[in-house]
Structures are given as C-alpha cells and as structure tokens.
Amino acid sequence: VQLQASGGGLVQPGGSLRLSCAASGHSFSSGTMGWFRQAPGKEREFVAARRAHMTFYADSVKGRFTISRDNAKNTMYLQMNSLKPEDAAVYYCAADAKNMITGRLRWESEYENWSQGTQVTVSS
C-alpha cells in the first residue's frame, strides 16, 4: 500500500488549500481514512477522519475543514478553508482497512498505512 499526499503550500491567513491523498494498493471505498498533522515542536495530532459516510473532526478545525473522497480516483481530500497560522504543520494522510470504532479513529496507532508529509504554511 502506498499513500501519496500532495497539495501543501504557502497560503495567507483566511485562505484555502485542498490536500490530496492518492492511494495504490488500498481502496478508500472501505475502511477508515484520516488526516493528521504535526507542527514544529509538537506531537502529531488528529485532524479529520472518515468511516463510510460518517466524518469526524478535531474541534480546532470543525466547520473549516472537510474530508472527502473520490472512489473513482481512489483519492481522498482535505479541503481547508479559513486557514489560521496555527494550522501550519506537516499534514499526513492515513488509511486502514478496518472500520474503526469512533473512539479509536483519532489514534494514529490504529492506522496501518501512512503517506509522506506535505507542508502547509499559513503566513502573511
């Protein structure tokens, strides 16, 4: 399984970015998929996840970020709007074949497959 994250870049506060995560050897049409991020000097943290048609978000991004998928392209996305400086981090996509229970999908240890990171910088 390979996950390839892309779409990071430099954006001004209030701006938008869409991250993509393309998969090979794994289908996003089943299981659990997620996005995590790691800012300098901080631990990697949960951002968003999707299991079947249900989505879950960290409180810090709720209402601003949207996780979605395109089964035909076997790609998942993270649409990030109203970006803030505190959203700056390296973002990782993750996927696992199992349908995680709600209490576990925020745990990075539950995900078997990870992408390389893509850098998001929010600065004026």
mmCIF file of N, CA, C and O in Angstrom, residues 25-104:
data_model
loop_
_atom_site.group_PDB
_atom_site.id
_atom_site.type_symbol
_atom_site.label_atom_id
_atom_site.label_comp_id
_atom_site.label_asym_id
_atom_site.label_seq_id
_atom_site.Cartn_x
_atom_site.Cartn_y
_atom_site.Cartn_z
ATOM 1 N N GLY A 25 -2.957 0.203 -4.014
ATOM 2 C CA GLY A 25 -2.983 -0.980 -3.165
ATOM 3 C C GLY A 25 -3.948 -0.885 -2.015
ATOM 4 O O GLY A 25 -3.985 -1.769 -1.149
ATOM 5 N N HIS A 26 -4.736 0.149 -1.981
ATOM 6 C CA HIS A 26 -5.737 0.338 -0.931
ATOM 7 C C HIS A 26 -6.915 1.064 -1.532
ATOM 8 O O HIS A 26 -6.737 1.982 -2.332
ATOM 9 N N SER A 27 -8.123 0.666 -1.142
ATOM 10 C CA SER A 27 -9.313 1.323 -1.635
ATOM 11 C C SER A 27 -9.924 2.182 -0.539
ATOM 12 O O SER A 27 -10.186 1.709 0.569
ATOM 13 N N PHE A 28 -10.147 3.451 -0.857
ATOM 14 C CA PHE A 28 -10.785 4.347 0.100
ATOM 15 C C PHE A 28 -12.286 4.109 0.216
ATOM 16 O O PHE A 28 -12.946 4.754 1.024
ATOM 17 N N SER A 29 -12.824 3.209 -0.589
ATOM 18 C CA SER A 29 -14.263 2.969 -0.531
ATOM 19 C C SER A 29 -14.658 2.155 0.701
ATOM 20 O O SER A 29 -15.845 2.017 0.990
ATOM 21 N N SER A 30 -13.679 1.642 1.427
ATOM 22 C CA SER A 30 -13.969 0.903 2.653
ATOM 23 C C SER A 30 -12.922 1.240 3.702
ATOM 24 O O SER A 30 -11.914 1.889 3.406
ATOM 25 N N GLY A 31 -13.163 0.808 4.906
ATOM 26 C CA GLY A 31 -12.218 1.064 5.971
ATOM 27 C C GLY A 31 -12.308 2.491 6.500
ATOM 28 O O GLY A 31 -13.310 3.173 6.346
ATOM 29 N N THR A 32 -11.250 2.930 7.116
ATOM 30 C CA THR A 32 -11.189 4.253 7.738
ATOM 31 C C THR A 32 -10.022 5.031 7.145
ATOM 32 O O THR A 32 -8.958 4.478 6.905
ATOM 33 N N MET A 33 -10.256 6.305 6.881
ATOM 34 C CA MET A 33 -9.191 7.165 6.367
ATOM 35 C C MET A 33 -9.126 8.412 7.230
ATOM 36 O O MET A 33 -10.123 8.842 7.802
ATOM 37 N N GLY A 34 -7.936 8.971 7.307
ATOM 38 C CA GLY A 34 -7.791 10.126 8.176
ATOM 39 C C GLY A 34 -6.682 11.058 7.765
ATOM 40 O O GLY A 34 -5.851 10.732 6.905
ATOM 41 N N TRP A 35 -6.719 12.219 8.349
ATOM 42 C CA TRP A 35 -5.668 13.217 8.194
ATOM 43 C C TRP A 35 -5.137 13.584 9.577
ATOM 44 O O TRP A 35 -5.923 13.772 10.510
ATOM 45 N N PHE A 36 -3.825 13.682 9.681
ATOM 46 C CA PHE A 36 -3.153 14.099 10.894
ATOM 47 C C PHE A 36 -2.186 15.217 10.533
ATOM 48 O O PHE A 36 -1.850 15.395 9.365
ATOM 49 N N ARG A 37 -1.710 15.942 11.524
ATOM 50 C CA ARG A 37 -0.729 16.993 11.261
ATOM 51 C C ARG A 37 0.254 17.097 12.421
ATOM 52 O O ARG A 37 -0.060 16.711 13.546
ATOM 53 N N GLN A 38 1.406 17.614 12.103
ATOM 54 C CA GLN A 38 2.428 17.803 13.114
ATOM 55 C C GLN A 38 3.102 19.148 12.909
ATOM 56 O O GLN A 38 3.714 19.389 11.860
ATOM 57 N N ALA A 39 2.967 19.999 13.898
ATOM 58 C CA ALA A 39 3.620 21.303 13.876
ATOM 59 C C ALA A 39 4.987 21.188 14.542
ATOM 60 O O ALA A 39 5.214 20.274 15.342
ATOM 61 N N PRO A 40 5.894 22.101 14.238
ATOM 62 C CA PRO A 40 7.230 22.039 14.840
ATOM 63 C C PRO A 40 7.157 22.022 16.363
ATOM 64 O O PRO A 40 6.442 22.828 16.970
ATOM 65 N N GLY A 41 7.880 21.091 16.965
ATOM 66 C CA GLY A 41 7.934 21.010 18.414
ATOM 67 C C GLY A 41 6.724 20.397 19.070
ATOM 68 O O GLY A 41 6.632 20.362 20.300
ATOM 69 N N LYS A 42 5.783 19.923 18.259
ATOM 70 C CA LYS A 42 4.561 19.339 18.809
ATOM 71 C C LYS A 42 4.397 17.905 18.338
ATOM 72 O O LYS A 42 4.986 17.493 17.337
ATOM 73 N N GLU A 43 3.566 17.173 19.040
ATOM 74 C CA GLU A 43 3.263 15.811 18.628
ATOM 75 C C GLU A 43 2.265 15.835 17.469
ATOM 76 O O GLU A 43 1.512 16.784 17.281
ATOM 77 N N ARG A 44 2.276 14.751 16.725
ATOM 78 C CA ARG A 44 1.319 14.631 15.635
ATOM 79 C C ARG A 44 -0.087 14.524 16.235
ATOM 80 O O ARG A 44 -0.307 13.846 17.234
ATOM 81 N N GLU A 45 -1.021 15.229 15.593
ATOM 82 C CA GLU A 45 -2.368 15.268 16.148
ATOM 83 C C GLU A 45 -3.404 14.939 15.083
ATOM 84 O O GLU A 45 -3.199 15.145 13.883
ATOM 85 N N PHE A 46 -4.526 14.460 15.535
ATOM 86 C CA PHE A 46 -5.647 14.120 14.676
ATOM 87 C C PHE A 46 -6.269 15.386 14.098
ATOM 88 O O PHE A 46 -6.419 16.389 14.805
ATOM 89 N N VAL A 47 -6.657 15.315 12.832
ATOM 90 C CA VAL A 47 -7.333 16.438 12.185
ATOM 91 C C VAL A 47 -8.747 16.028 11.765
ATOM 92 O O VAL A 47 -9.724 16.688 12.113
ATOM 93 N N ALA A 48 -8.841 14.944 10.989
ATOM 94 C CA ALA A 48 -10.149 14.537 10.467
ATOM 95 C C ALA A 48 -10.105 13.073 10.075
ATOM 96 O O ALA A 48 -9.036 12.528 9.803
ATOM 97 N N ALA A 49 -11.265 12.453 10.049
ATOM 98 C CA ALA A 49 -11.362 11.056 9.617
ATOM 99 C C ALA A 49 -12.711 10.817 8.977
ATOM 100 O O ALA A 49 -13.678 11.558 9.203
ATOM 101 N N ARG A 50 -12.728 9.767 8.166
ATOM 102 C CA ARG A 50 -13.980 9.364 7.536
ATOM 103 C C ARG A 50 -14.087 7.852 7.598
ATOM 104 O O ARG A 50 -13.128 7.153 7.280
ATOM 105 N N ARG A 51 -15.267 7.405 7.987
ATOM 106 C CA ARG A 51 -15.576 5.979 8.031
ATOM 107 C C ARG A 51 -16.957 5.815 7.413
ATOM 108 O O ARG A 51 -17.925 6.342 7.926
ATOM 109 N N ALA A 52 -16.991 5.108 6.268
ATOM 110 C CA ALA A 52 -18.221 5.004 5.481
ATOM 111 C C ALA A 52 -18.683 6.432 5.161
ATOM 112 O O ALA A 52 -17.915 7.212 4.607
ATOM 113 N N HIS A 53 -19.902 6.797 5.544
ATOM 114 C CA HIS A 53 -20.389 8.134 5.236
ATOM 115 C C HIS A 53 -20.285 9.081 6.424
ATOM 116 O O HIS A 53 -20.786 10.201 6.372
ATOM 117 N N MET A 54 -19.628 8.638 7.468
ATOM 118 C CA MET A 54 -19.507 9.466 8.658
ATOM 119 C C MET A 54 -18.152 10.177 8.678
ATOM 120 O O MET A 54 -17.131 9.596 8.324
ATOM 121 N N THR A 55 -18.171 11.423 9.101
ATOM 122 C CA THR A 55 -16.941 12.195 9.204
ATOM 123 C C THR A 55 -16.752 12.680 10.636
ATOM 124 O O THR A 55 -17.716 12.880 11.379
ATOM 125 N N PHE A 56 -15.508 12.875 10.988
ATOM 126 C CA PHE A 56 -15.133 13.261 12.345
ATOM 127 C C PHE A 56 -14.033 14.306 12.246
ATOM 128 O O PHE A 56 -13.148 14.197 11.397
ATOM 129 N N TYR A 57 -14.081 15.295 13.103
ATOM 130 C CA TYR A 57 -13.124 16.385 13.042
ATOM 131 C C TYR A 57 -12.617 16.755 14.433
ATOM 132 O O TYR A 57 -13.348 16.645 15.420
ATOM 133 N N ALA A 58 -11.374 17.210 14.463
ATOM 134 C CA ALA A 58 -10.868 17.828 15.671
ATOM 135 C C ALA A 58 -11.635 19.117 15.899
ATOM 136 O O ALA A 58 -12.030 19.793 14.946
ATOM 137 N N ASP A 59 -11.829 19.468 17.152
ATOM 138 C CA ASP A 59 -12.577 20.687 17.451
ATOM 139 C C ASP A 59 -11.931 21.915 16.813
ATOM 140 O O ASP A 59 -12.633 22.845 16.414
ATOM 141 N N SER A 60 -10.622 21.903 16.711
ATOM 142 C CA SER A 60 -9.898 23.068 16.202
ATOM 143 C C SER A 60 -10.149 23.330 14.719
ATOM 144 O O SER A 60 -9.885 24.432 14.233
ATOM 145 N N VAL A 61 -10.646 22.332 13.985
ATOM 146 C CA VAL A 61 -10.852 22.514 12.542
ATOM 147 C C VAL A 61 -12.313 22.366 12.139
ATOM 148 O O VAL A 61 -12.661 22.593 10.976
ATOM 149 N N LYS A 62 -13.157 22.004 13.075
ATOM 150 C CA LYS A 62 -14.573 21.767 12.772
ATOM 151 C C LYS A 62 -15.199 23.018 12.178
ATOM 152 O O LYS A 62 -15.010 24.125 12.681
ATOM 153 N N GLY A 63 -15.914 22.838 11.082
ATOM 154 C CA GLY A 63 -16.547 23.967 10.411
ATOM 155 C C GLY A 63 -15.665 24.651 9.388
ATOM 156 O O GLY A 63 -16.146 25.470 8.593
ATOM 157 N N ARG A 64 -14.378 24.336 9.393
ATOM 158 C CA ARG A 64 -13.453 24.943 8.421
ATOM 159 C C ARG A 64 -12.868 23.914 7.449
ATOM 160 O O ARG A 64 -12.579 24.236 6.302
ATOM 161 N N PHE A 65 -12.668 22.689 7.927
ATOM 162 C CA PHE A 65 -12.062 21.635 7.110
ATOM 163 C C PHE A 65 -13.118 20.607 6.735
ATOM 164 O O PHE A 65 -14.044 20.339 7.509
ATOM 165 N N THR A 66 -12.938 20.002 5.569
ATOM 166 C CA THR A 66 -13.842 18.950 5.111
ATOM 167 C C THR A 66 -13.037 17.799 4.522
ATOM 168 O O THR A 66 -12.207 18.017 3.623
ATOM 169 N N ILE A 67 -13.286 16.602 5.024
ATOM 170 C CA ILE A 67 -12.645 15.408 4.485
ATOM 171 C C ILE A 67 -13.615 14.752 3.509
ATOM 172 O O ILE A 67 -14.817 14.663 3.774
ATOM 173 N N SER A 68 -13.090 14.338 2.377
ATOM 174 C CA SER A 68 -13.949 13.712 1.365
ATOM 175 C C SER A 68 -13.125 12.695 0.582
ATOM 176 O O SER A 68 -11.920 12.578 0.771
ATOM 177 N N ARG A 69 -13.802 11.984 -0.298
ATOM 178 C CA ARG A 69 -13.095 11.007 -1.117
ATOM 179 C C ARG A 69 -13.736 10.924 -2.498
ATOM 180 O O ARG A 69 -14.911 11.257 -2.676
ATOM 181 N N ASP A 70 -12.947 10.496 -3.434
ATOM 182 C CA ASP A 70 -13.416 10.217 -4.789
ATOM 183 C C ASP A 70 -13.067 8.763 -5.057
ATOM 184 O O ASP A 70 -11.900 8.434 -5.313
ATOM 185 N N ASN A 71 -14.063 7.884 -4.979
ATOM 186 C CA ASN A 71 -13.787 6.451 -5.133
ATOM 187 C C ASN A 71 -13.266 6.129 -6.526
ATOM 188 O O ASN A 71 -12.418 5.247 -6.689
ATOM 189 N N ALA A 72 -13.745 6.840 -7.517
ATOM 190 C CA ALA A 72 -13.304 6.563 -8.893
ATOM 191 C C ALA A 72 -11.816 6.847 -9.066
ATOM 192 O O ALA A 72 -11.121 6.161 -9.816
ATOM 193 N N LYS A 73 -11.334 7.851 -8.361
ATOM 194 C CA LYS A 73 -9.918 8.213 -8.457
ATOM 195 C C LYS A 73 -9.098 7.584 -7.330
ATOM 196 O O LYS A 73 -7.881 7.753 -7.295
ATOM 197 N N ASN A 74 -9.783 6.907 -6.414
ATOM 198 C CA ASN A 74 -9.130 6.335 -5.228
ATOM 199 C C ASN A 74 -8.263 7.386 -4.535
ATOM 200 O O ASN A 74 -7.075 7.156 -4.216
ATOM 201 N N THR A 75 -8.863 8.511 -4.314
ATOM 202 C CA THR A 75 -8.173 9.653 -3.731
ATOM 203 C C THR A 75 -9.044 10.260 -2.647
ATOM 204 O O THR A 75 -10.269 10.312 -2.787
ATOM 205 N N MET A 76 -8.428 10.676 -1.567
ATOM 206 C CA MET A 76 -9.166 11.409 -0.563
ATOM 207 C C MET A 76 -8.611 12.820 -0.475
ATOM 208 O O MET A 76 -7.475 13.082 -0.919
ATOM 209 N N TYR A 77 -9.408 13.701 0.079
ATOM 210 C CA TYR A 77 -9.080 15.112 0.102
ATOM 211 C C TYR A 77 -9.290 15.701 1.492
ATOM 212 O O TYR A 77 -10.060 15.186 2.294
ATOM 213 N N LEU A 78 -8.603 16.788 1.719
ATOM 214 C CA LEU A 78 -8.885 17.610 2.882
ATOM 215 C C LEU A 78 -8.993 19.043 2.389
ATOM 216 O O LEU A 78 -7.977 19.657 2.027
ATOM 217 N N GLN A 79 -10.208 19.541 2.327
ATOM 218 C CA GLN A 79 -10.441 20.937 1.958
ATOM 219 C C GLN A 79 -10.296 21.775 3.210
ATOM 220 O O GLN A 79 -10.998 21.548 4.195
ATOM 221 N N MET A 80 -9.393 22.730 3.156
ATOM 222 C CA MET A 80 -9.107 23.562 4.327
ATOM 223 C C MET A 80 -9.438 25.002 3.991
ATOM 224 O O MET A 80 -8.830 25.591 3.078
ATOM 225 N N ASN A 81 -10.411 25.546 4.686
ATOM 226 C CA ASN A 81 -10.828 26.929 4.481
ATOM 227 C C ASN A 81 -10.552 27.751 5.725
ATOM 228 O O ASN A 81 -10.345 27.202 6.814
ATOM 229 N N SER A 82 -10.570 29.052 5.554
ATOM 230 C CA SER A 82 -10.354 29.973 6.684
ATOM 231 C C SER A 82 -9.123 29.579 7.486
ATOM 232 O O SER A 82 -9.165 29.487 8.721
ATOM 233 N N LEU A 83 -8.055 29.364 6.786
ATOM 234 C CA LEU A 83 -6.837 28.878 7.448
ATOM 235 C C LEU A 83 -6.271 29.911 8.406
ATOM 236 O O LEU A 83 -6.328 31.121 8.162
ATOM 237 N N LYS A 84 -5.737 29.396 9.490
ATOM 238 C CA LYS A 84 -5.152 30.222 10.537
ATOM 239 C C LYS A 84 -3.667 29.887 10.661
ATOM 240 O O LYS A 84 -3.246 28.779 10.300
ATOM 241 N N PRO A 85 -2.874 30.787 11.208
ATOM 242 C CA PRO A 85 -1.452 30.481 11.403
ATOM 243 C C PRO A 85 -1.233 29.197 12.201
ATOM 244 O O PRO A 85 -0.262 28.471 11.944
ATOM 245 N N GLU A 86 -2.127 28.911 13.132
ATOM 246 C CA GLU A 86 -1.965 27.700 13.943
ATOM 247 C C GLU A 86 -2.282 26.420 13.183
ATOM 248 O O GLU A 86 -2.075 25.320 13.704
ATOM 249 N N ASP A 87 -2.770 26.529 11.959
ATOM 250 C CA ASP A 87 -2.975 25.351 11.120
ATOM 251 C C ASP A 87 -1.695 24.939 10.395
ATOM 252 O O ASP A 87 -1.651 23.870 9.782
ATOM 253 N N ALA A 88 -0.679 25.764 10.463
ATOM 254 C CA ALA A 88 0.578 25.449 9.792
ATOM 255 C C ALA A 88 1.194 24.195 10.402
ATOM 256 O O ALA A 88 1.349 24.089 11.626
ATOM 257 N N ALA A 89 1.538 23.252 9.549
ATOM 258 C CA ALA A 89 2.065 21.967 10.008
ATOM 259 C C ALA A 89 2.406 21.117 8.798
ATOM 260 O O ALA A 89 2.081 21.485 7.655
ATOM 261 N N VAL A 90 3.011 19.993 9.072
ATOM 262 C CA VAL A 90 3.140 18.954 8.050
ATOM 263 C C VAL A 90 1.923 18.048 8.186
ATOM 264 O O VAL A 90 1.632 17.558 9.278
ATOM 265 N N TYR A 91 1.231 17.866 7.083
ATOM 266 C CA TYR A 91 -0.001 17.077 7.083
ATOM 267 C C TYR A 91 0.262 15.697 6.486
ATOM 268 O O TYR A 91 0.959 15.564 5.471
ATOM 269 N N TYR A 92 -0.333 14.686 7.110
ATOM 270 C CA TYR A 92 -0.192 13.300 6.681
ATOM 271 C C TYR A 92 -1.574 12.694 6.469
ATOM 272 O O TYR A 92 -2.489 12.930 7.267
ATOM 273 N N CYS A 93 -1.703 11.897 5.433
ATOM 274 C CA CYS A 93 -2.920 11.109 5.310
ATOM 275 C C CYS A 93 -2.626 9.688 5.786
ATOM 276 O O CYS A 93 -1.482 9.227 5.740
ATOM 277 N N ALA A 94 -3.663 9.037 6.241
ATOM 278 C CA ALA A 94 -3.533 7.690 6.790
ATOM 279 C C ALA A 94 -4.764 6.884 6.413
ATOM 280 O O ALA A 94 -5.848 7.439 6.225
ATOM 281 N N ALA A 95 -4.584 5.594 6.325
ATOM 282 C CA ALA A 95 -5.705 4.735 5.957
ATOM 283 C C ALA A 95 -5.518 3.362 6.576
ATOM 284 O O ALA A 95 -4.400 2.916 6.822
ATOM 285 N N ASP A 96 -6.645 2.737 6.820
ATOM 286 C CA ASP A 96 -6.615 1.383 7.362
ATOM 287 C C ASP A 96 -7.834 0.642 6.846
ATOM 288 O O ASP A 96 -8.892 1.239 6.637
ATOM 289 N N ALA A 97 -7.676 -0.648 6.651
ATOM 290 C CA ALA A 97 -8.752 -1.448 6.075
ATOM 291 C C ALA A 97 -9.914 -1.666 7.035
ATOM 292 O O ALA A 97 -11.030 -1.948 6.612
ATOM 293 N N LYS A 98 -9.691 -1.537 8.304
ATOM 294 C CA LYS A 98 -10.763 -1.816 9.250
ATOM 295 C C LYS A 98 -11.642 -0.593 9.480
ATOM 296 O O LYS A 98 -11.203 0.548 9.351
ATOM 297 N N ASN A 99 -12.891 -0.859 9.795
ATOM 298 C CA ASN A 99 -13.818 0.191 10.191
ATOM 299 C C ASN A 99 -13.630 0.418 11.685
ATOM 300 O O ASN A 99 -14.131 -0.347 12.502
ATOM 301 N N MET A 100 -12.935 1.465 12.010
ATOM 302 C CA MET A 100 -12.581 1.703 13.401
ATOM 303 C C MET A 100 -13.802 2.169 14.188
ATOM 304 O O MET A 100 -14.664 2.885 13.676
ATOM 305 N N ILE A 101 -13.806 1.773 15.455
ATOM 306 C CA ILE A 101 -14.847 2.327 16.308
ATOM 307 C C ILE A 101 -14.542 3.807 16.523
ATOM 308 O O ILE A 101 -13.388 4.241 16.432
ATOM 309 N N THR A 102 -15.562 4.553 16.785
ATOM 310 C CA THR A 102 -15.431 6.002 16.863
ATOM 311 C C THR A 102 -14.369 6.431 17.861
ATOM 312 O O THR A 102 -13.617 7.374 17.623
ATOM 313 N N GLY A 103 -14.268 5.732 18.953
ATOM 314 C CA GLY A 103 -13.310 6.131 19.978
ATOM 315 C C GLY A 103 -11.855 5.928 19.603
ATOM 316 O O GLY A 103 -10.963 6.456 20.266
ATOM 317 N N ARG A 104 -11.618 5.166 18.534
ATOM 318 C CA ARG A 104 -10.227 4.844 18.173
ATOM 319 C C ARG A 104 -9.726 5.554 16.931
ATOM 320 O O ARG A 104 -8.522 5.597 16.686
#
